[in-house]
Coordinates of C-alpha atoms in Angstrom, one line a residue:
Chain A
M1 CA 3.1 3.4 -22.0
R2 CA 3.8 4.7 -25.5
Y3 CA 2.1 8.1 -25.6
C4 CA 2.1 11.0 -23.2
P5 CA -1.2 11.1 -21.2
Q6 CA -0.9 14.9 -21.0
C7 CA -0.2 15.9 -24.6
G8 CA -0.5 12.7 -26.7
H9 CA 3.1 12.9 -28.1
A10 CA 5.2 9.6 -28.3
V11 CA 7.2 9.2 -25.1
N12 CA 10.9 8.2 -24.7
M13 CA 11.8 5.5 -22.1
I14 CA 14.8 7.1 -20.4
I15 CA 16.2 7.9 -17.0
P16 CA 15.2 11.5 -16.2
A17 CA 17.7 14.0 -14.6
D18 CA 18.0 13.5 -10.8
D19 CA 16.6 10.0 -11.1
N20 CA 18.0 6.5 -11.4
R21 CA 15.2 4.6 -13.1
V22 CA 13.8 4.4 -16.6
R23 CA 10.5 6.4 -16.9
A24 CA 8.2 7.4 -19.7
V25 CA 9.3 10.9 -20.5
C26 CA 7.6 13.2 -23.0
P27 CA 10.0 15.1 -25.2
H28 CA 7.2 17.6 -26.1
C29 CA 5.7 18.7 -22.8
E30 CA 8.4 17.2 -20.4
H31 CA 5.8 15.2 -18.5
I32 CA 7.3 12.3 -16.5
D33 CA 5.1 9.3 -15.9
Y34 CA 5.7 7.3 -12.7
D35 CA 4.4 3.7 -12.6
N36 CA 4.1 2.5 -9.0
P37 CA 2.9 -0.7 -7.3
R38 CA -0.8 -1.1 -6.6
L39 CA -2.4 -2.1 -3.4
I40 CA -5.1 -4.8 -3.2
T41 CA -7.2 -4.7 -0.1
G42 CA -9.5 -7.3 1.2
T43 CA -11.0 -9.1 4.3
I44 CA -11.0 -12.3 6.2
P45 CA -14.8 -12.1 6.8
M46 CA -16.0 -14.2 9.8
Y47 CA -19.5 -14.9 11.0
Q48 CA -20.1 -17.0 14.2
G49 CA -16.8 -18.8 13.8
K50 CA -17.2 -19.5 10.1
L51 CA -15.2 -18.0 7.2
L52 CA -16.8 -16.4 4.1
L53 CA -15.3 -17.2 0.8
C54 CA -16.2 -16.2 -2.8
R55 CA -16.0 -18.5 -5.9
R56 CA -14.6 -16.3 -8.6
N57 CA -16.9 -15.6 -11.5
I58 CA -14.2 -13.7 -13.5
E59 CA -10.7 -14.3 -14.7
P60 CA -8.1 -14.8 -13.5
R61 CA -8.7 -18.0 -11.6
L62 CA -12.3 -18.3 -12.6
G63 CA -14.1 -21.0 -10.5
Y64 CA -11.5 -20.9 -7.6
W65 CA -12.3 -19.7 -4.1
T66 CA -10.9 -16.4 -2.7
L67 CA -11.2 -13.9 0.1
P68 CA -13.0 -10.8 -1.1
A69 CA -10.4 -8.3 -2.3
G70 CA -9.5 -6.0 -5.1
F71 CA -7.7 -2.8 -6.2
M72 CA -7.9 0.0 -3.7
E73 CA -9.5 3.1 -5.3
N74 CA -8.6 6.8 -5.0
Q75 CA -10.3 8.8 -2.2
E76 CA -10.7 5.9 0.2
T77 CA -8.7 4.5 3.2
T78 CA -7.3 0.9 3.1
S79 CA -10.1 -0.4 5.4
E80 CA -12.8 1.4 3.4
G81 CA -11.4 -0.3 0.2
A82 CA -11.4 -3.7 1.9
L83 CA -15.0 -3.3 3.0
R84 CA -16.1 -2.0 -0.4
E85 CA -14.6 -5.0 -2.1
T86 CA -16.3 -7.3 0.5
L87 CA -19.6 -5.7 -0.3
E88 CA -19.1 -5.8 -4.1
E89 CA -17.9 -9.4 -4.2
S90 CA -20.1 -11.0 -1.6
G91 CA -23.1 -8.7 -1.0
S92 CA -22.2 -8.6 2.7
Q93 CA -21.6 -5.7 5.1
A94 CA -18.7 -6.1 7.5
I95 CA -16.6 -4.2 9.9
C96 CA -12.8 -4.3 10.1
R97 CA -11.3 -5.5 13.3
Q98 CA -7.6 -5.1 12.5
A99 CA -5.1 -5.2 9.6
F100 CA -3.8 -8.8 9.6
S101 CA -1.5 -9.6 6.6
M102 CA 0.5 -7.4 4.2
I103 CA 2.1 -9.4 1.4
S104 CA 4.4 -7.9 -1.2
I105 CA 4.4 -9.6 -4.6
P106 CA 7.2 -7.6 -6.3
H107 CA 7.2 -9.4 -9.7
I108 CA 3.7 -8.2 -10.3
N109 CA 4.1 -4.8 -8.5
Q110 CA 1.4 -5.5 -6.0
I111 CA 0.9 -5.4 -2.3
H112 CA -2.0 -7.5 -0.9
L113 CA -3.5 -6.3 2.4
F114 CA -6.1 -8.3 4.4
Y115 CA -8.1 -7.3 7.4
L116 CA -9.8 -9.4 10.0
A117 CA -13.4 -8.6 9.7
D118 CA -16.8 -9.5 11.1
L119 CA -19.9 -9.8 9.1
L120 CA -22.7 -7.8 10.6
K121 CA -25.3 -10.4 9.7
D122 CA -25.8 -13.7 7.9
D123 CA -26.6 -11.9 4.7
F124 CA -24.6 -12.5 1.5
H125 CA -25.2 -13.6 -2.1
A126 CA -23.7 -14.4 -5.5
T127 CA -22.6 -11.3 -7.4
S128 CA -21.4 -10.5 -10.9
E129 CA -17.9 -11.2 -9.6
S130 CA -18.7 -14.3 -7.5
S131 CA -20.7 -17.3 -8.8
E132 CA -21.1 -18.5 -5.2
V133 CA -20.6 -17.1 -1.8
A134 CA -20.5 -19.4 1.2
L135 CA -19.5 -19.8 4.9
F136 CA -16.9 -22.5 5.7
E137 CA -15.9 -24.1 8.9
L138 CA -12.2 -23.5 9.4
S139 CA -11.7 -27.2 9.2
D140 CA -13.3 -27.3 5.7
I141 CA -11.3 -24.5 3.9
P142 CA -10.9 -25.7 0.3
W143 CA -7.1 -25.4 0.3
D144 CA -6.7 -27.1 -3.1
E145 CA -9.2 -24.7 -4.8
L146 CA -7.9 -21.3 -3.5
A147 CA -7.4 -18.7 -6.2
F148 CA -4.2 -16.9 -5.2
S149 CA -1.1 -17.7 -3.2
S150 CA -1.6 -14.5 -1.1
V151 CA -5.0 -15.9 -0.1
T152 CA -3.5 -19.2 0.8
R153 CA -0.7 -17.6 2.8
T154 CA -3.1 -15.3 4.6
L155 CA -5.4 -18.1 5.6
E156 CA -2.4 -20.2 6.8
L157 CA -1.3 -17.4 9.1
F158 CA -4.9 -16.9 10.2
I159 CA -5.3 -20.5 11.2
E160 CA -2.0 -20.4 13.1
D161 CA -3.2 -17.3 15.1
H162 CA -6.7 -18.7 15.5
K163 CA -5.2 -21.7 17.4
T164 CA -3.7 -19.3 20.0
G165 CA -6.5 -16.8 20.0
H166 CA -4.0 -13.9 19.5
Y167 CA -4.0 -12.3 16.1
S168 CA -0.9 -10.4 15.1
F169 CA 0.0 -8.2 12.0
H170 CA 1.9 -10.3 9.6
E171 CA 4.2 -9.3 6.7
D172 CA 5.4 -11.6 4.0
T173 CA 6.8 -11.6 0.5
L174 CA 5.8 -14.0 -2.3
I175 CA 8.5 -14.8 -4.8
I176 CA 7.0 -16.7 -7.6
N177 CA 9.2 -18.6 -10.0
T178 CA 7.8 -17.4 -13.3
L179 CA 9.7 -20.1 -15.2
S180 CA 7.5 -22.8 -13.6
E181 CA 4.2 -21.0 -13.4
Chain B
M1 CA -5.1 12.1 -18.2
R2 CA -6.1 13.6 -21.5
Y3 CA -4.6 11.2 -24.1
C4 CA -4.5 7.4 -24.3
P5 CA -1.1 6.1 -23.1
Q6 CA -1.4 3.1 -25.5
C7 CA -2.4 4.8 -28.8
G8 CA -2.3 8.6 -28.2
H9 CA -6.0 9.2 -29.0
A10 CA -7.9 11.7 -26.8
V11 CA -9.7 9.8 -24.0
N12 CA -13.2 10.2 -22.6
M13 CA -13.9 10.4 -18.9
I14 CA -16.7 7.9 -18.5
I15 CA -17.9 5.0 -16.4
P16 CA -17.0 1.9 -18.3
A17 CA -19.3 -1.1 -18.6
D18 CA -19.3 -3.3 -15.5
D19 CA -17.8 -0.5 -13.4
N20 CA -19.1 2.2 -11.1
R21 CA -16.4 4.9 -11.3
V22 CA -15.3 7.4 -13.9
R23 CA -12.1 6.3 -15.8
A24 CA -10.1 7.5 -18.7
V25 CA -11.4 5.3 -21.6
C26 CA -10.0 5.4 -25.1
P27 CA -12.7 5.4 -27.8
H28 CA -10.1 4.3 -30.4
C29 CA -8.3 1.3 -28.8
E30 CA -10.7 0.8 -25.8
H31 CA -7.8 1.0 -23.3
I32 CA -9.1 1.8 -19.8
D33 CA -6.8 3.6 -17.5
Y34 CA -7.0 2.9 -13.7
D35 CA -5.6 5.5 -11.4
N36 CA -4.9 4.0 -8.0
P37 CA -3.5 5.3 -4.6
R38 CA 0.2 5.3 -4.2
L39 CA 2.2 3.8 -1.3
I40 CA 4.9 5.9 0.4
T41 CA 7.3 3.8 2.4
G42 CA 9.9 4.9 5.0
T43 CA 11.6 4.2 8.2
I44 CA 11.9 5.4 11.8
P45 CA 15.7 4.9 11.9
M46 CA 17.2 4.4 15.4
Y47 CA 20.8 4.3 16.4
Q48 CA 21.8 3.8 20.1
G49 CA 18.5 5.2 21.3
K50 CA 18.6 8.2 19.0
L51 CA 16.3 9.0 16.0
L52 CA 17.6 9.9 12.6
L53 CA 15.8 12.8 10.8
C54 CA 16.4 14.4 7.4
R55 CA 16.0 18.1 6.7
R56 CA 14.3 18.4 3.3
N57 CA 16.4 19.9 0.5
I58 CA 13.5 19.7 -2.0
E59 CA 9.9 20.9 -2.2
P60 CA 7.3 20.3 -0.7
R61 CA 8.2 21.4 2.8
L62 CA 11.8 22.5 1.9
G63 CA 13.8 23.0 5.1
Y64 CA 11.5 21.0 7.4
W65 CA 12.6 17.7 9.1
T66 CA 11.2 14.4 8.0
L67 CA 11.6 10.7 8.4
P68 CA 13.2 9.2 5.3
A69 CA 10.4 8.0 3.0
G70 CA 9.3 8.1 -0.6
F71 CA 7.2 6.5 -3.3
M72 CA 7.5 2.7 -3.4
E73 CA 8.9 1.6 -6.8
N74 CA 7.9 -1.4 -8.9
Q75 CA 9.8 -4.7 -8.4
E76 CA 10.4 -4.1 -4.7
T77 CA 8.8 -5.1 -1.4
T78 CA 7.5 -2.6 1.0
S79 CA 10.5 -3.0 3.3
E80 CA 12.9 -2.8 0.4
G81 CA 11.4 0.4 -0.6
A82 CA 11.6 1.8 2.9
L83 CA 15.3 0.9 3.1
R84 CA 16.1 2.3 -0.4
E85 CA 14.5 5.6 0.5
T86 CA 16.5 5.7 3.8
L87 CA 19.7 5.2 1.9
E88 CA 18.8 7.7 -0.8
E89 CA 17.8 10.4 1.6
S90 CA 20.3 9.9 4.5
G91 CA 23.2 7.9 3.1
S92 CA 22.6 5.3 5.8
Q93 CA 22.2 1.6 5.7
A94 CA 19.5 0.2 8.0
I95 CA 17.5 -3.0 8.6
C96 CA 13.8 -3.1 9.2
R97 CA 12.5 -4.5 12.5
Q98 CA 8.8 -4.4 11.9
A99 CA 6.0 -2.4 10.2
F100 CA 4.9 0.2 12.6
S101 CA 2.4 2.7 11.1
M102 CA 0.2 2.7 8.1
I103 CA -1.6 6.0 7.5
S104 CA -4.3 6.5 4.8
I105 CA -4.5 10.0 3.4
P106 CA -7.5 9.6 1.1
H107 CA -7.7 13.2 -0.2
I108 CA -4.3 12.9 -1.8
N109 CA -4.7 9.2 -2.7
Q110 CA -1.7 8.1 -0.6
I111 CA -0.9 5.5 2.1
H112 CA 2.2 6.2 4.2
L113 CA 3.9 3.1 5.7
F114 CA 6.7 3.4 8.2
Y115 CA 9.0 0.7 9.6
L116 CA 10.9 0.6 12.9
A117 CA 14.5 0.3 11.7
D118 CA 18.0 0.1 13.1
L119 CA 20.9 1.9 11.5
L120 CA 23.8 -0.6 11.0
K121 CA 26.4 2.0 12.0
D122 CA 26.8 5.7 12.8
D123 CA 27.2 6.6 9.1
F124 CA 25.0 9.1 7.3
H125 CA 25.3 12.3 5.4
A126 CA 23.5 15.1 3.6
T127 CA 22.3 14.1 0.1
S128 CA 20.7 15.8 -2.9
E129 CA 17.3 15.3 -1.1
S130 CA 18.4 16.2 2.4
S131 CA 20.4 19.4 3.3
E132 CA 21.2 18.0 6.8
V133 CA 20.9 14.5 8.4
A134 CA 21.2 14.2 12.2
L135 CA 20.5 12.0 15.2
F136 CA 18.1 13.4 17.8
E137 CA 17.5 12.4 21.4
L138 CA 13.8 11.5 21.6
S139 CA 13.3 14.4 24.0
D140 CA 14.7 16.8 21.3
I141 CA 12.5 15.9 18.3
P142 CA 11.8 19.2 16.5
W143 CA 8.0 18.8 16.6
D144 CA 7.3 22.3 15.3
E145 CA 9.5 21.8 12.3
L146 CA 8.3 18.4 11.1
A147 CA 7.5 18.3 7.4
F148 CA 4.3 16.2 7.2
S149 CA 1.4 15.3 9.4
S150 CA 2.0 11.6 8.8
V151 CA 5.5 12.0 10.2
T152 CA 4.2 13.8 13.2
R153 CA 1.5 11.1 13.8
T154 CA 4.0 8.3 13.4
L155 CA 6.4 9.8 15.8
E156 CA 3.6 10.5 18.4
L157 CA 2.7 6.8 18.2
F158 CA 6.4 5.8 18.4
I159 CA 7.0 7.9 21.5
E160 CA 3.9 6.4 23.2
D161 CA 5.0 2.8 22.4
H162 CA 8.6 3.6 23.4
K163 CA 7.4 4.5 26.9
T164 CA 6.0 1.0 27.3
G165 CA 8.8 -0.8 25.4
H166 CA 6.2 -2.7 23.4
Y167 CA 5.8 -1.7 19.7
S168 CA 2.6 -2.5 18.0
F169 CA 1.4 -2.0 14.4
H170 CA -0.7 1.1 14.2
E171 CA -3.3 2.2 11.6
D172 CA -4.7 5.7 11.2
T173 CA -6.4 8.0 8.7
L174 CA -5.5 11.7 8.2
I175 CA -8.4 13.9 7.2
I176 CA -7.0 17.2 6.3
N177 CA -9.4 20.2 6.1
T178 CA -8.4 21.5 2.7
L179 CA -10.3 24.7 3.3
S180 CA -7.8 25.7 6.0
E181 CA -4.6 24.3 4.6

């Protein structure tokens, strides 16, 4: 941020009074801008024992498979966001069963939250965001072609719980070595 | 938002191409600003069967009791944010046991996430944010003087689980009737 969103004046990057972090502070109108982590919400959509995945039609990771997920929007709940993203990316309507995984990714200021979900019917299609949408047997998940490490971790946890039939809520942190990626 | 944070030009509130929501879009540099919900993280800090609460020294809800919690910051995990807020508001060091409650509050674009936590020792004090910090027996929680409905809901769920000795992860939505509040 270089300019104040309230008055358009150039901001200073300083630590405000009664704070301990550098913020964008406007010397003209005194507006302080807080930049906070963003929540990505999505689903693990199941239909008759099969898993729905979407092949990304957009960057990043164009062409790789992902669980439907995206940035949570204002005025919605976490599960509403997850179901909206599922509809937008796969054309399918689903219901959330429970929150399943919450993965902090601090170096990119994101939290990825996935719900166990059931598709209401066998009805999905390619969208502007997904070149292909398909159901996979759990034994056929394309592990080497998954788009994001949070998706891989979530599906690993899902497969572990699926073996026991008992699904917990899981929390994890992804620390990515930015020197090697 | 009235001015572009990247170039300082006045923005237009329009629906960008390939989108379905109104965003602040800069006609000069084409920057699109996305405003997303914010995550508040905090703890339910326990010490030898007692609950730590903080009396707010700042608005909103000055003088009311709360669980330590605040806006998650960039470059931290959800549990790191919860423990940082606990330290800042109560002067106490704690460890997180598990995520306990996640409460969507869509009309204010917030998600409140609370962890079960254990204080490492009987060491806490008033801070700039808390005029008083104290341990309460669970039978003495000041229900009528709690600061926020997400705190009340979280403590209700906590008391229910405490009776059984089995703590789950809980999800809820607070719909506040803004006509009456």
